[in-house]
Amino acid sequence: MKILVGYNRTKASANALSLAREHALFFNARVVIVTSMEGGSGESFEQIASVDKSLNEAGRFMKEKGVECKTQQLARGMTPGEDLVRFAAENEIDLIFVGVRKKSRTQKIILGSTAQFIILKAPCPVTTVK
């Protein structure tokens, strides 16, 4: 079994990471922790290094319990939702974990909802965590 965790350094994504670790231990699954950035000139070297550092910390969190884990930073010019759904399809992911946080209607209209996109478009089951 392969589990994907959408990780963006928020409390909600940290909660998703914790639950994914529990599932991975129970089902003897491999975990891929993914952070999606839009790429191009929008990110500075410092932002990329910061994301890389947080992914390494998330990977250590998994490995300290013996969970087989890989981390991946994506910058393919897509929205995070599109990126994670495509990554899941390309890598035959069996289950996705994402954190969700409450947004106002206006925020959803303007910013969209990454979790909602993933839930509706993912090629596999999606578990959401508050």
Coordinates of C-alpha atoms in Angstrom, one line a residue:
M1 CA 0.0 0.0 0.0
K2 CA 1.2 3.5 -0.9
I3 CA 0.0 6.5 1.1
L4 CA 0.4 10.1 0.0
V5 CA 0.4 13.0 2.5
G6 CA -0.2 16.5 1.2
Y7 CA 2.0 18.6 3.5
N8 CA 2.2 22.4 3.7
R9 CA 3.6 22.9 7.2
T10 CA 0.2 23.8 8.8
K11 CA -1.2 22.3 11.9
A12 CA -3.9 20.5 9.8
S13 CA -1.3 18.9 7.6
A14 CA 0.8 17.9 10.6
N15 CA -2.4 16.2 12.0
A16 CA -2.8 14.5 8.6
L17 CA 0.9 13.4 8.8
S18 CA 0.3 11.8 12.3
L19 CA -2.8 9.9 11.2
A20 CA -1.0 8.7 8.0
R21 CA 1.8 7.4 10.2
E22 CA -0.7 5.4 12.3
H23 CA -2.2 3.9 9.1
A24 CA 1.2 3.2 7.6
L25 CA 2.2 1.3 10.8
F26 CA -1.1 -0.7 10.9
F27 CA -1.1 -1.6 7.2
N28 CA 2.7 -1.8 6.7
A29 CA 2.4 0.9 4.0
R30 CA 5.0 3.2 2.4
V31 CA 4.4 6.9 2.7
V32 CA 5.2 9.7 0.3
I33 CA 5.1 13.2 1.8
V34 CA 4.5 15.8 -0.9
T35 CA 4.7 19.6 -0.8
S36 CA 3.6 21.4 -4.0
M37 CA 4.9 24.9 -4.9
E38 CA 3.9 26.6 -8.1
G39 CA 7.5 27.0 -9.3
G40 CA 9.1 29.5 -11.5
S41 CA 10.3 32.9 -10.3
G42 CA 7.5 32.9 -7.6
E43 CA 9.7 31.2 -5.0
S44 CA 12.9 32.4 -3.5
F45 CA 15.8 30.1 -2.7
E46 CA 15.0 30.7 1.0
Q47 CA 11.4 29.5 0.5
I48 CA 12.6 26.4 -1.3
A49 CA 15.2 25.6 1.4
S50 CA 12.6 26.1 4.1
V51 CA 10.2 23.7 2.4
D52 CA 13.0 21.2 2.0
K53 CA 13.9 21.4 5.7
S54 CA 10.3 20.9 6.8
L55 CA 10.0 17.9 4.4
N56 CA 13.1 16.4 6.0
E57 CA 11.6 16.9 9.4
A58 CA 8.4 15.2 8.3
G59 CA 10.3 12.3 6.9
R60 CA 12.2 11.9 10.2
F61 CA 8.9 11.9 12.0
M62 CA 7.8 8.9 9.9
K63 CA 11.1 7.1 10.1
E64 CA 11.4 7.4 13.9
K65 CA 8.6 4.9 14.1
G66 CA 10.0 2.7 11.3
V67 CA 7.7 3.8 8.5
E68 CA 9.2 3.6 5.1
C69 CA 9.0 7.2 3.8
K70 CA 10.0 9.3 0.8
T71 CA 9.6 13.1 0.6
Q72 CA 9.0 15.0 -2.6
Q73 CA 8.9 18.8 -3.4
L74 CA 6.9 19.5 -6.5
A75 CA 7.2 22.7 -8.6
R76 CA 5.4 21.9 -11.8
G77 CA 3.4 25.1 -12.4
M78 CA 0.1 23.7 -11.2
T79 CA -2.1 24.4 -8.3
P80 CA -1.4 22.2 -5.2
G81 CA -4.6 20.3 -5.8
E82 CA -3.8 19.6 -9.4
D83 CA -0.2 18.6 -8.5
L84 CA -1.2 16.2 -5.8
V85 CA -4.0 14.5 -7.9
R86 CA -1.6 14.1 -10.8
F87 CA 1.2 12.8 -8.6
A88 CA -1.2 10.3 -7.0
A89 CA -2.2 9.0 -10.5
E90 CA 1.3 8.9 -11.8
N91 CA 2.6 7.0 -8.7
E92 CA -0.3 4.6 -8.2
I93 CA -1.1 6.0 -4.7
D94 CA -3.7 4.0 -2.8
L95 CA -4.8 6.6 -0.2
I96 CA -4.3 10.3 0.2
F97 CA -4.3 12.2 3.6
V98 CA -4.8 16.0 3.6
G99 CA -5.4 18.5 6.3
V100 CA -8.4 20.8 6.1
R101 CA -9.0 24.1 7.8
K102 CA -12.1 26.2 8.0
K103 CA -12.4 29.0 5.4
S104 CA -15.1 31.6 4.9
R105 CA -17.2 31.5 1.8
T106 CA -15.4 34.5 0.4
Q107 CA -12.0 32.8 1.0
K108 CA -13.3 29.7 -0.8
I109 CA -14.5 31.7 -3.8
I110 CA -11.3 33.7 -4.1
L111 CA -8.7 31.1 -3.1
G112 CA -10.6 27.9 -3.9
S113 CA -10.2 24.8 -1.8
T114 CA -7.3 22.5 -2.4
A115 CA -8.8 19.7 -0.2
Q116 CA -12.1 20.0 -2.1
F117 CA -10.3 19.6 -5.4
I118 CA -8.4 16.6 -4.2
I119 CA -11.5 14.9 -2.8
L120 CA -13.4 15.4 -6.1
K121 CA -10.6 14.5 -8.5
A122 CA -8.3 12.0 -6.8
P123 CA -7.9 8.6 -8.3
C124 CA -8.1 7.0 -4.9
P125 CA -9.8 7.4 -1.5
V126 CA -9.0 10.7 0.4
T127 CA -8.9 11.1 4.2
T128 CA -9.3 14.6 5.5
V129 CA -8.0 15.7 8.9
K130 CA -8.9 18.9 10.8

